[in-house]
Coordinates of C-alpha atoms in Angstrom, one line a residue:
X8 CA 5.4 -4.3 -8.6
X9 CA 4.3 -7.9 -9.3
X10 CA 0.8 -6.8 -10.4
X11 CA 2.1 -4.1 -12.6
X12 CA 4.5 -6.4 -14.3
X13 CA 1.7 -9.0 -15.0
X14 CA -0.2 -6.4 -16.9
X15 CA 2.7 -5.3 -19.1
X16 CA 3.3 -6.3 -22.7
X17 CA 6.8 -7.5 -22.1
X18 CA 7.5 -11.1 -22.6
X19 CA 9.5 -11.5 -19.4
X20 CA 9.5 -9.7 -16.0
X21 CA 12.4 -9.7 -13.5
X22 CA 12.2 -8.6 -9.9
X23 CA 15.6 -7.8 -8.5
X24 CA 17.1 -5.5 -5.9
X25 CA 18.8 -2.5 -7.6
X26 CA 22.1 -3.0 -5.5
X27 CA 22.5 -6.6 -7.0
X28 CA 25.2 -7.0 -9.7
X29 CA 24.3 -9.4 -12.5
X30 CA 26.6 -10.8 -15.2
X31 CA 26.1 -11.8 -18.8
X32 CA 24.9 -15.4 -18.1
X33 CA 21.7 -13.8 -16.7
X34 CA 20.7 -13.1 -20.2
X35 CA 21.8 -16.5 -21.6
X36 CA 19.7 -18.2 -19.0
X37 CA 16.6 -16.1 -19.8
X38 CA 17.1 -16.9 -23.5
X39 CA 16.8 -20.7 -22.6
X40 CA 13.9 -20.1 -20.3
X41 CA 12.1 -18.1 -23.0
X42 CA 12.1 -21.2 -25.2
X43 CA 10.1 -23.3 -22.7
X44 CA 6.6 -24.3 -24.0
X45 CA 5.1 -23.8 -20.5
X46 CA 4.6 -20.8 -18.3
X47 CA 7.5 -20.6 -15.7
X48 CA 9.0 -18.9 -12.8
X49 CA 12.6 -18.7 -12.3
X50 CA 14.5 -18.3 -8.9
X51 CA 18.1 -17.4 -8.4
X52 CA 19.7 -16.8 -5.0
X53 CA 22.0 -13.9 -4.6
X54 CA 25.5 -14.5 -3.2
X55 CA 27.7 -12.0 -1.4
X56 CA 31.3 -10.9 -1.9
X57 CA 33.4 -9.0 0.4
X58 CA 35.6 -7.4 -2.2
X59 CA 34.8 -6.6 -5.8
X60 CA 37.7 -4.7 -7.5
X61 CA 35.8 -3.9 -10.8
X62 CA 33.7 -1.1 -12.0
X63 CA 31.8 -0.1 -15.2
X64 CA 33.1 2.3 -17.7
X65 CA 31.4 5.7 -18.5
X66 CA 29.0 4.0 -21.0
X67 CA 28.1 1.3 -18.4
X68 CA 29.0 -1.4 -21.0
X69 CA 32.3 -2.8 -19.9
X70 CA 33.9 -3.9 -16.6
X71 CA 37.3 -2.3 -15.8
X72 CA 39.7 -3.5 -13.4
X73 CA 41.5 -1.3 -10.7
X74 CA 44.1 -0.4 -13.4
X75 CA 41.4 0.8 -15.8
X76 CA 41.9 -2.0 -18.2
X77 CA 39.1 -4.0 -19.7
X78 CA 38.2 -7.3 -17.8
X79 CA 36.8 -10.0 -20.0
X80 CA 35.7 -12.4 -17.2
X81 CA 35.3 -12.1 -13.5
X82 CA 33.8 -15.5 -12.7
X83 CA 37.1 -17.0 -11.8
X84 CA 37.7 -14.4 -9.3
X85 CA 34.1 -14.6 -7.9
X86 CA 34.4 -18.4 -7.6
X87 CA 37.0 -18.0 -5.0
X88 CA 35.2 -15.2 -3.1
X89 CA 31.5 -15.4 -3.3
X90 CA 29.3 -17.3 -0.9
X91 CA 25.5 -17.9 -0.2
X92 CA 24.1 -17.2 3.1
X93 CA 21.5 -19.5 4.7
X94 CA 18.0 -18.1 4.5
X95 CA 19.0 -15.0 2.6
X96 CA 15.9 -13.2 1.3
X97 CA 17.7 -11.3 -1.4
X98 CA 17.2 -13.2 -4.7
X99 CA 16.3 -12.6 -8.3
X100 CA 12.9 -13.7 -9.6
X101 CA 11.8 -13.8 -13.1
X102 CA 8.8 -15.1 -15.1
X103 CA 7.2 -15.1 -18.4
X104 CA 4.0 -13.0 -18.8
X105 CA 1.9 -15.9 -20.1
X106 CA -1.6 -17.1 -19.6
X107 CA -1.3 -18.7 -16.2
X108 CA -1.2 -16.7 -12.9
X109 CA 1.9 -16.9 -10.7
X110 CA -0.1 -18.4 -7.8
X111 CA -3.5 -18.5 -6.3
X112 CA -4.9 -15.9 -4.0
X113 CA -3.7 -12.4 -3.3
X114 CA -0.1 -11.2 -2.7
X115 CA 0.1 -9.5 0.6
X116 CA 1.2 -6.0 0.9
X117 CA 4.7 -6.9 2.1
X118 CA 7.4 -4.4 2.8
X119 CA 9.9 -5.6 0.2
X120 CA 13.3 -6.4 1.7
X121 CA 12.1 -6.9 5.2
X122 CA 11.7 -10.7 5.1
X123 CA 9.4 -13.4 3.8
X124 CA 8.3 -11.7 0.5
X125 CA 10.3 -13.9 -1.8
X126 CA 9.9 -17.2 0.3
X127 CA 6.2 -16.6 0.5
X128 CA 6.0 -15.9 -3.3
X129 CA 8.0 -19.1 -4.2
X130 CA 6.1 -21.3 -1.7
X131 CA 2.7 -20.1 -3.1
X132 CA 3.9 -20.7 -6.7
X133 CA 5.1 -24.2 -5.9
X134 CA 1.8 -25.2 -4.1
X135 CA -0.4 -23.6 -6.7
X136 CA 1.3 -25.7 -9.5
X137 CA 0.3 -23.4 -12.2
X138 CA 3.9 -22.9 -13.5
X139 CA 7.0 -24.7 -13.8
X140 CA 9.3 -23.3 -10.9
X141 CA 13.0 -23.9 -11.2
X142 CA 16.3 -22.8 -9.5
X143 CA 18.7 -21.1 -11.7
X144 CA 21.1 -20.1 -9.0
X145 CA 23.8 -22.2 -10.8
X146 CA 23.5 -20.5 -14.1
X147 CA 22.8 -16.9 -13.2
X148 CA 25.8 -15.0 -11.6
X149 CA 24.2 -12.3 -9.2
X150 CA 25.8 -11.1 -6.2
X151 CA 26.0 -8.1 -3.8
X152 CA 28.8 -6.6 -1.7
X153 CA 28.9 -7.7 1.9
X154 CA 29.0 -4.1 3.1
X155 CA 25.3 -3.9 1.9
X156 CA 24.3 -6.7 4.1
X157 CA 23.3 -4.3 6.9
X158 CA 20.9 -2.5 4.5
X159 CA 17.1 -2.9 4.3
X160 CA 17.3 -6.8 3.8
X161 CA 16.6 -9.1 6.7
X162 CA 18.1 -12.5 7.0
X163 CA 14.9 -14.4 7.9
X164 CA 16.6 -17.0 10.0
X165 CA 17.4 -14.3 12.6
X166 CA 14.8 -14.5 15.3
X167 CA 16.4 -12.0 17.6
X168 CA 15.7 -8.4 17.8
X169 CA 13.1 -8.1 15.0
X170 CA 12.1 -4.6 13.6
X171 CA 8.4 -3.8 13.4
X172 CA 8.6 -4.1 9.6
X173 CA 9.7 -7.6 9.9
X174 CA 7.2 -8.4 12.4
X175 CA 4.5 -6.9 10.1
X176 CA 5.7 -9.1 7.2
X177 CA 5.6 -12.2 9.4
X178 CA 1.9 -11.5 10.3
X179 CA 1.1 -11.0 6.6
X180 CA 2.8 -14.2 5.7
X181 CA 0.7 -16.0 8.3
X182 CA -2.5 -14.3 7.3
X183 CA -2.2 -14.9 3.5
X184 CA -1.7 -18.0 1.5
X185 CA -0.6 -21.4 2.6
X186 CA 2.9 -20.8 4.1
X187 CA 1.7 -21.0 7.8
X188 CA 0.3 -24.6 7.1
X189 CA 2.6 -26.0 4.4
X190 CA 6.2 -25.0 3.6
X191 CA 8.0 -26.3 0.6
X192 CA 11.8 -26.9 0.7
X193 CA 14.4 -25.3 -1.7
X194 CA 15.8 -28.7 -2.3
X195 CA 12.6 -29.8 -4.0
X196 CA 13.0 -27.3 -6.7
X197 CA 14.3 -28.4 -10.1
X198 CA 17.7 -27.1 -10.7
X199 CA 18.9 -25.5 -14.0
X200 CA 22.6 -26.0 -14.2
X201 CA 25.5 -26.3 -16.8
X202 CA 27.6 -29.4 -16.6
X203 CA 30.2 -30.3 -19.3
X204 CA 28.9 -27.5 -21.5
X205 CA 25.4 -28.9 -21.5
X206 CA 22.4 -27.2 -19.9
X207 CA 20.4 -29.6 -17.8
X208 CA 17.3 -29.6 -15.5
X209 CA 17.9 -31.8 -12.4
X210 CA 15.1 -33.2 -10.5
X211 CA 16.6 -34.4 -7.4
X212 CA 13.3 -35.8 -5.9
X213 CA 13.0 -38.1 -8.9
X214 CA 16.7 -38.7 -9.5
X215 CA 16.2 -37.6 -13.1
X216 CA 18.1 -35.2 -15.4
X217 CA 16.4 -33.7 -18.4
X218 CA 18.8 -32.4 -21.1
X219 CA 17.8 -29.1 -22.5
X220 CA 17.6 -29.1 -26.3
X221 CA 18.8 -26.3 -28.4
X222 CA 16.5 -25.7 -31.2
X223 CA 12.8 -24.7 -31.9
X224 CA 10.0 -24.7 -29.4
X225 CA 11.0 -27.0 -26.6
X226 CA 8.9 -29.3 -24.4
X227 CA 10.4 -29.5 -20.8
X228 CA 9.9 -33.3 -20.7
X229 CA 11.0 -34.2 -24.2
X230 CA 14.3 -35.7 -23.8
X231 CA 14.9 -37.9 -20.7
X232 CA 18.4 -39.2 -19.9
X233 CA 18.6 -41.8 -17.1
X234 CA 21.6 -41.5 -14.7
X235 CA 23.1 -44.7 -15.8
X236 CA 23.6 -43.3 -19.3
X237 CA 25.1 -40.0 -18.4
X238 CA 28.7 -39.5 -18.8
X239 CA 30.6 -39.7 -15.5
X240 CA 31.8 -36.1 -15.7
X241 CA 28.2 -34.9 -15.8
X242 CA 27.2 -37.2 -13.0
X243 CA 30.0 -35.8 -10.9
X244 CA 29.0 -32.4 -11.7
X245 CA 25.4 -32.8 -10.8
X246 CA 26.4 -34.6 -7.5
X247 CA 28.5 -31.7 -6.7
X248 CA 25.7 -29.3 -7.1
X249 CA 23.4 -31.4 -5.1
X250 CA 25.8 -31.5 -2.2
X251 CA 26.3 -27.8 -2.1
X252 CA 22.6 -27.1 -2.6
X253 CA 21.6 -29.1 0.5
X254 CA 23.1 -26.4 2.6
X255 CA 20.9 -23.8 1.3
X256 CA 17.6 -25.2 2.5
X257 CA 15.6 -22.7 4.7
X258 CA 12.5 -23.0 6.7
X259 CA 10.5 -20.1 8.0
X260 CA 7.5 -21.3 9.6
X261 CA 8.7 -20.5 13.1
X262 CA 8.8 -16.8 11.9
X263 CA 5.1 -17.0 11.5
X264 CA 4.2 -18.0 15.0
X265 CA 4.3 -14.6 16.7
X266 CA 3.0 -13.8 20.2
X267 CA 3.1 -9.9 19.6
X268 CA 0.8 -7.9 17.6
X269 CA 1.9 -5.7 14.8
X270 CA 2.5 -2.1 15.9
X271 CA 4.5 1.1 15.0
X272 CA 7.3 2.0 17.3
X273 CA 6.3 5.7 16.9
X274 CA 4.5 8.1 19.3
X275 CA 2.0 10.5 17.9
X276 CA 4.6 13.3 18.2
X277 CA 7.0 11.4 16.3
X278 CA 4.7 10.5 13.5
X279 CA 3.7 14.1 13.1
X280 CA 7.2 15.3 13.0
X281 CA 7.9 12.9 10.1
X282 CA 4.7 13.4 8.1
X283 CA 3.9 17.2 8.5
X284 CA 4.4 19.4 5.4
X285 CA 6.4 22.5 5.2
X286 CA 3.6 24.5 6.8
X287 CA 3.5 22.0 9.7
X288 CA 0.0 20.8 8.6
X289 CA -1.4 17.4 9.0
X290 CA -4.5 15.7 7.3
X291 CA -6.2 13.6 9.8
X292 CA -8.6 10.7 9.3
X293 CA -10.3 8.9 12.1
X294 CA -11.7 5.4 11.3
X295 CA -13.0 2.1 12.8
X296 CA -12.7 -1.3 11.3
X297 CA -16.2 -1.2 9.7
X298 CA -14.9 1.6 7.4
X299 CA -11.5 -0.1 6.5
X300 CA -12.4 -0.3 2.7
X301 CA -13.5 3.3 2.6
X302 CA -10.4 4.4 4.5
X303 CA -8.2 2.6 1.9
X304 CA -10.0 4.2 -1.0
X305 CA -9.4 7.6 0.7
X306 CA -5.9 6.8 1.2
X307 CA -5.4 5.7 -2.3
X308 CA -7.0 8.9 -3.5
X309 CA -4.4 10.9 -1.5
X310 CA -1.6 8.9 -3.0
X311 CA -2.9 9.7 -6.5
X312 CA -2.8 13.4 -5.5
X313 CA 0.6 13.1 -4.2
X314 CA -0.5 13.9 -0.8
X315 CA 1.6 12.2 1.9
X316 CA 1.2 14.4 5.1
X317 CA -1.7 12.3 6.4
X318 CA -2.2 10.2 9.5
X319 CA -4.9 7.8 10.7
X320 CA -6.4 7.7 14.1
X321 CA -7.6 4.2 14.8
X322 CA -10.7 3.8 16.9
X323 CA -10.3 0.1 17.6
X324 CA -7.5 -2.6 17.7
X325 CA -8.7 -4.3 14.4
X326 CA -8.3 -1.0 12.3
X327 CA -5.0 -0.2 14.0
X328 CA -3.4 -3.6 13.1
X329 CA -5.0 -3.5 9.6
X330 CA -3.4 -0.1 9.0
X331 CA 0.0 -1.2 10.2
X332 CA -0.1 -4.2 7.9
X333 CA -1.2 -1.9 5.0
X334 CA 1.7 0.4 5.7
X335 CA -0.4 3.4 6.8
X336 CA 0.9 6.0 9.3
X337 CA -1.5 5.2 12.2
X338 CA -1.8 5.7 16.0
X339 CA -4.3 4.4 18.5
X340 CA -6.6 6.5 20.5
X341 CA -6.5 5.1 24.1
X342 CA -9.8 6.8 24.9
X343 CA -11.8 5.6 21.9
X344 CA -15.2 4.1 22.6
X345 CA -15.5 0.3 22.7
X346 CA -18.1 -1.8 21.0
X347 CA -18.3 0.1 17.8
X348 CA -21.1 -1.4 15.6
X349 CA -20.0 -2.6 12.2
X350 CA -23.1 -1.7 10.2
X351 CA -25.0 0.6 12.6
X352 CA -22.8 3.5 13.3
X353 CA -24.0 6.0 10.8
X354 CA -25.4 9.6 11.4
X355 CA -28.0 9.7 14.2
X356 CA -27.0 6.5 16.0
X357 CA -25.7 6.3 19.6
X358 CA -22.5 4.8 18.1
X359 CA -22.1 7.7 15.8
X360 CA -22.5 10.2 18.7
X361 CA -19.8 8.5 20.7
X362 CA -17.3 8.1 17.8
X363 CA -17.6 11.7 16.5
X364 CA -16.5 13.1 19.8
X365 CA -13.2 11.4 19.4
X366 CA -12.4 13.5 16.3
X367 CA -12.4 16.9 18.0
X368 CA -10.4 15.7 20.9
X369 CA -7.8 14.4 18.7
X370 CA -7.6 17.4 16.6
X371 CA -7.1 19.5 19.7
X372 CA -4.4 17.2 20.8
X373 CA -2.5 17.6 17.6
X374 CA -3.1 21.5 17.6
X375 CA -1.5 21.6 21.0
X376 CA 1.6 19.8 19.7
X377 CA 2.0 22.6 17.3
X378 CA 0.5 21.3 14.1
X379 CA -2.3 22.7 11.8
X380 CA -5.0 20.1 11.0
X381 CA -7.2 19.3 8.2
X382 CA -9.8 16.8 9.5
X383 CA -11.4 14.8 6.6
X384 CA -13.9 12.0 7.1
X385 CA -13.0 8.9 5.0
X386 CA -16.2 9.3 3.0
X387 CA -14.9 12.7 1.6
X388 CA -13.8 12.2 -1.9
X389 CA -10.8 14.6 -2.9
X390 CA -10.9 15.8 -6.6
X391 CA -7.7 18.0 -5.8
X392 CA -5.6 19.1 -3.0
X393 CA -7.4 21.9 -1.0
X394 CA -4.5 22.7 1.4
X395 CA -3.2 25.8 -0.3
X396 CA -6.7 27.2 -0.8
X397 CA -7.6 26.6 3.0
X398 CA -4.3 28.0 4.2
X399 CA -5.0 31.3 2.3
X400 CA -7.7 32.3 4.9
X401 CA -5.0 33.3 7.6
X402 CA -4.8 32.8 11.3
X403 CA -7.7 32.7 13.9
X404 CA -10.0 31.4 11.1
X405 CA -11.7 28.0 11.3
X406 CA -12.7 26.9 7.8
X407 CA -15.5 24.2 7.7
X408 CA -17.9 22.6 5.2
X409 CA -21.5 23.7 5.2
X410 CA -24.0 21.0 5.7
X411 CA -26.8 23.2 4.3
X412 CA -28.7 21.2 1.7
X413 CA -31.0 24.0 0.3
X414 CA -29.6 25.6 -2.8
X415 CA -32.0 28.5 -2.9
X416 CA -34.5 30.3 -0.7
X417 CA -37.7 32.2 -1.2
X418 CA -37.5 35.9 -0.4
X419 CA -40.8 38.0 -0.2
X420 CA -40.9 41.7 -0.6
X421 CA -43.1 43.7 1.8
X422 CA -45.9 45.6 0.3
X423 CA -45.8 43.7 -2.9
X424 CA -47.0 40.3 -4.1
X425 CA -43.7 39.5 -5.7
X426 CA -41.0 36.9 -4.5
X427 CA -37.4 36.0 -5.7
X428 CA -35.5 32.9 -5.7
X429 CA -32.1 33.8 -4.2
X430 CA -29.0 32.1 -2.7
X431 CA -29.6 31.8 1.0
X432 CA -27.4 31.6 4.0
X433 CA -25.2 28.6 4.5
X434 CA -24.4 29.2 8.1
X435 CA -27.9 28.6 9.6
X436 CA -28.2 26.7 12.9
X437 CA -26.4 23.4 13.1
X438 CA -25.2 23.6 9.5
X439 CA -21.6 23.4 10.4
X440 CA -20.1 20.0 9.2
X441 CA -17.5 18.6 11.5
X442 CA -16.4 16.0 8.9
X443 CA -14.3 18.4 7.0
X444 CA -12.7 21.4 8.5
X445 CA -9.3 23.2 8.8
X446 CA -7.9 24.4 12.0
X447 CA -4.7 26.3 12.6
X448 CA -2.5 25.8 15.6
X449 CA -3.0 29.4 17.0
X450 CA -4.2 30.7 20.4
X451 CA -7.8 31.6 19.1
X452 CA -8.4 28.1 17.5
X453 CA -7.0 26.1 20.3
X454 CA -9.1 28.0 22.9
X455 CA -12.2 27.6 20.7
X456 CA -11.6 23.8 20.1
X457 CA -11.3 23.4 23.9
X458 CA -14.7 24.9 24.3
X459 CA -16.1 22.5 21.7
X460 CA -14.5 19.5 23.3
X461 CA -15.8 20.4 26.8
X462 CA -19.3 21.1 25.3
X463 CA -19.4 17.8 23.4
X464 CA -18.3 15.9 26.6
X465 CA -21.3 16.8 28.5
X466 CA -23.7 16.6 25.5
X467 CA -26.0 13.5 24.6
X468 CA -25.6 14.4 20.9
X469 CA -22.7 14.1 18.5
X470 CA -19.9 16.6 18.3
X471 CA -21.5 18.4 15.3
X472 CA -24.2 20.3 17.3
X473 CA -21.5 21.3 19.8
X474 CA -19.3 22.8 17.0
X475 CA -22.1 25.0 15.9
X476 CA -23.6 25.9 19.3
X477 CA -20.2 26.8 20.8
X478 CA -18.7 28.8 17.8
X479 CA -21.8 30.2 16.3
X480 CA -24.0 30.5 19.3
X481 CA -27.3 28.7 20.1
X482 CA -29.7 29.5 17.4
X483 CA -26.9 31.2 15.4
X484 CA -26.6 34.2 17.7
X485 CA -22.9 34.7 16.5
X486 CA -23.7 34.6 12.7
X487 CA -22.0 37.1 10.5
X488 CA -23.5 37.6 7.1
X489 CA -24.6 34.4 5.3
X490 CA -21.3 32.4 5.5
X491 CA -19.5 33.3 8.8
X492 CA -19.7 33.3 12.6
X493 CA -17.7 35.1 15.1
X494 CA -16.9 33.5 18.5
X495 CA -16.3 36.6 20.8
X496 CA -14.6 35.0 23.7
X497 CA -11.8 33.5 21.7
X498 CA -11.9 36.0 18.7
X499 CA -12.2 33.1 16.2
X500 CA -14.0 33.5 12.8
X501 CA -15.7 30.6 11.4
X502 CA -15.9 30.5 7.6
X503 CA -18.4 28.2 6.0
X504 CA -16.9 27.0 2.6
X505 CA -18.5 27.6 -0.8
X506 CA -20.8 24.7 -1.4
X507 CA -19.9 24.8 -5.1
X508 CA -16.3 24.1 -4.3
X509 CA -16.9 21.9 -1.2
X510 CA -20.3 20.3 -1.7
X511 CA -22.0 18.2 1.0
X512 CA -23.9 15.0 0.1
X513 CA -27.3 16.7 -0.4
X514 CA -26.3 19.8 -2.2
X515 CA -27.4 20.3 -5.9
X516 CA -28.3 16.5 -6.3
X517 CA -24.7 15.9 -7.4
X518 CA -24.9 12.2 -6.2
X519 CA -28.0 11.5 -8.2
X520 CA -26.4 12.7 -11.4
X521 CA -25.4 10.4 -14.3
X522 CA -21.7 11.4 -14.2
X523 CA -20.8 12.6 -10.7
X524 CA -17.1 13.0 -11.3
X525 CA -17.5 15.0 -14.7
X526 CA -20.0 17.2 -13.1
X527 CA -17.8 17.9 -10.1
X528 CA -14.8 18.5 -12.0
X529 CA -16.6 20.9 -14.3
X530 CA -17.8 22.9 -11.3
X531 CA -14.2 23.0 -10.0
X532 CA -15.1 21.0 -6.7
X533 CA -12.2 20.3 -4.3
X534 CA -14.0 17.7 -2.6
X535 CA -17.5 15.9 -2.4
X536 CA -18.8 14.6 0.8
X537 CA -20.6 11.3 0.8
X538 CA -22.9 12.1 3.7
X539 CA -26.7 12.6 3.9
X540 CA -27.2 9.0 3.2
X541 CA -28.0 6.4 6.1
X542 CA -26.2 3.2 6.5
X543 CA -22.6 2.1 5.8
X544 CA -23.5 -0.3 3.0
X545 CA -25.7 2.3 1.2
X546 CA -22.8 4.8 1.5
X547 CA -20.3 2.3 0.1
X548 CA -22.4 1.3 -2.8
X549 CA -23.2 4.8 -3.8
X550 CA -19.5 5.8 -3.9
X551 CA -18.3 2.7 -5.6
X552 CA -20.9 2.8 -8.3
X553 CA -20.4 6.4 -9.1
X554 CA -16.7 5.8 -10.0
X555 CA -15.4 7.9 -7.1
X556 CA -13.6 4.7 -5.7
X557 CA -9.8 4.1 -5.7
X558 CA -9.3 0.9 -4.0
X559 CA -9.6 -2.7 -5.3
X560 CA -10.8 -4.8 -2.4
X561 CA -10.3 -8.1 -4.2
X562 CA -6.4 -7.5 -4.8
X563 CA -6.0 -5.3 -1.8
X564 CA -4.4 -2.5 -3.9
X565 CA -5.0 0.9 -5.0
X566 CA -6.7 1.1 -8.3
X567 CA -4.4 1.8 -11.3
X568 CA -5.1 2.7 -14.9
X569 CA -3.7 -0.4 -16.1
X570 CA -6.1 -2.6 -14.1
X571 CA -9.4 -4.1 -15.1
X572 CA -11.7 -4.1 -12.0
X573 CA -15.3 -5.4 -11.9
X574 CA -17.0 -3.3 -9.4
X575 CA -20.0 -5.4 -9.2
X576 CA -18.0 -8.1 -7.1
X577 CA -18.2 -5.6 -4.2
X578 CA -22.0 -6.2 -3.5

């Protein structure tokens, strides 16, 4: 939200909860702030009321009382009923879209409304000292009904039974920025208030009041008025505000010192029941921490395609906690191998052989829970959603990508000297790619996957040879035609997908082309696998520089059309 607003062409951006009610003085205050000659950030705490007997008319322009009559002002009623809550996270933030950033560093991926977001934001803005930060709580009437207090917002002074979302926000608040080391107090904020009809900036720390002018382009520090020269009425007003404001100070550093790790309170079964689509299908990714950026790019691409029925299996504690803090649906595999290499876990390595065997075992586990599974490695780029196409092949059919790299084969004709270039088989021995396949939760598929898992458990190779040797027979003895196999014991058909629609990393020289994306989209590709390349760094570099990348590592956000990102900073 914040990043999007900073890229907009509007003069002012406002971040406010949709359940908050604001009155007309909100616009008046923004008009004054807009005249400042320095970039600014405005803060206004929200108050709560237990009873609000007014509602808007049909046009949403006028407030009506319980009798249906127009009400000109409600502030007298509110002054008697509204209150501030100590450490209330619900507040209004506004800023001008000027030249200076709001703060240094990166805004964490907080879950909005679950604590610390606004306090972290204000703290970083104050410490960064780019903008003039002031508190307009006394000039902006904004409030919410007390019945909403048990909604998504958390009062961050509550250290009791904290939800996992709040724990996650606390971890983010301690990992990013300066809040863990240095916390600013609310009382240190300059206050914008109205006393005796005059708008004033009150700097309590310096015991100085700055009178706000009324005309032209205004300098914040233009007119200083010492306390000794201020009318008694104004002095009393300011002292009253200061006395009430002292009760609003809130300190949150204790919330950042956690002894528990971030985790989701959901079992695998609960996650699947929430995430599966109408066909009870789950898209599964398996990843370790070394592939966290590629995982995020994969997730961002699925978000762009409006695909939400995915889940991540974490191979290590680091990727699990990273995924939780990024808001991803994730579960831990308790039997995953340990000591996964960061840079040396690519195809052919011992690490790769151990890691790949996790995938088939997890797929089998999900199938037995009654869900179809589309397994996709995170180095598979999705051009469009393939689920409807894959689902059309029916039950007792396992659909998988072919790893065959030859586009054509030579065919010789007996008795002649002629030869012909022809499309060859794509189901040759060990050409089944176990990094992208669709398995249904039916008896034939479950039985066949059990055979694959058992074979892989006793093999010194990766799971990929186990897939082919079990389902297509050693040497391809179960091959049917040029693109199928039939496993006789389980009656499972294995269909190798058309490489023009589901190309692997070596097919057709696609990755070597000048415009990979345009070429694939013209061919009608559903996906493109970034395999047949050795090394994590080379794989990452090829995908980023090709333009098939959806994640901004520097801002920790999915790439958007309104962003300007320099990919060369990745390497």
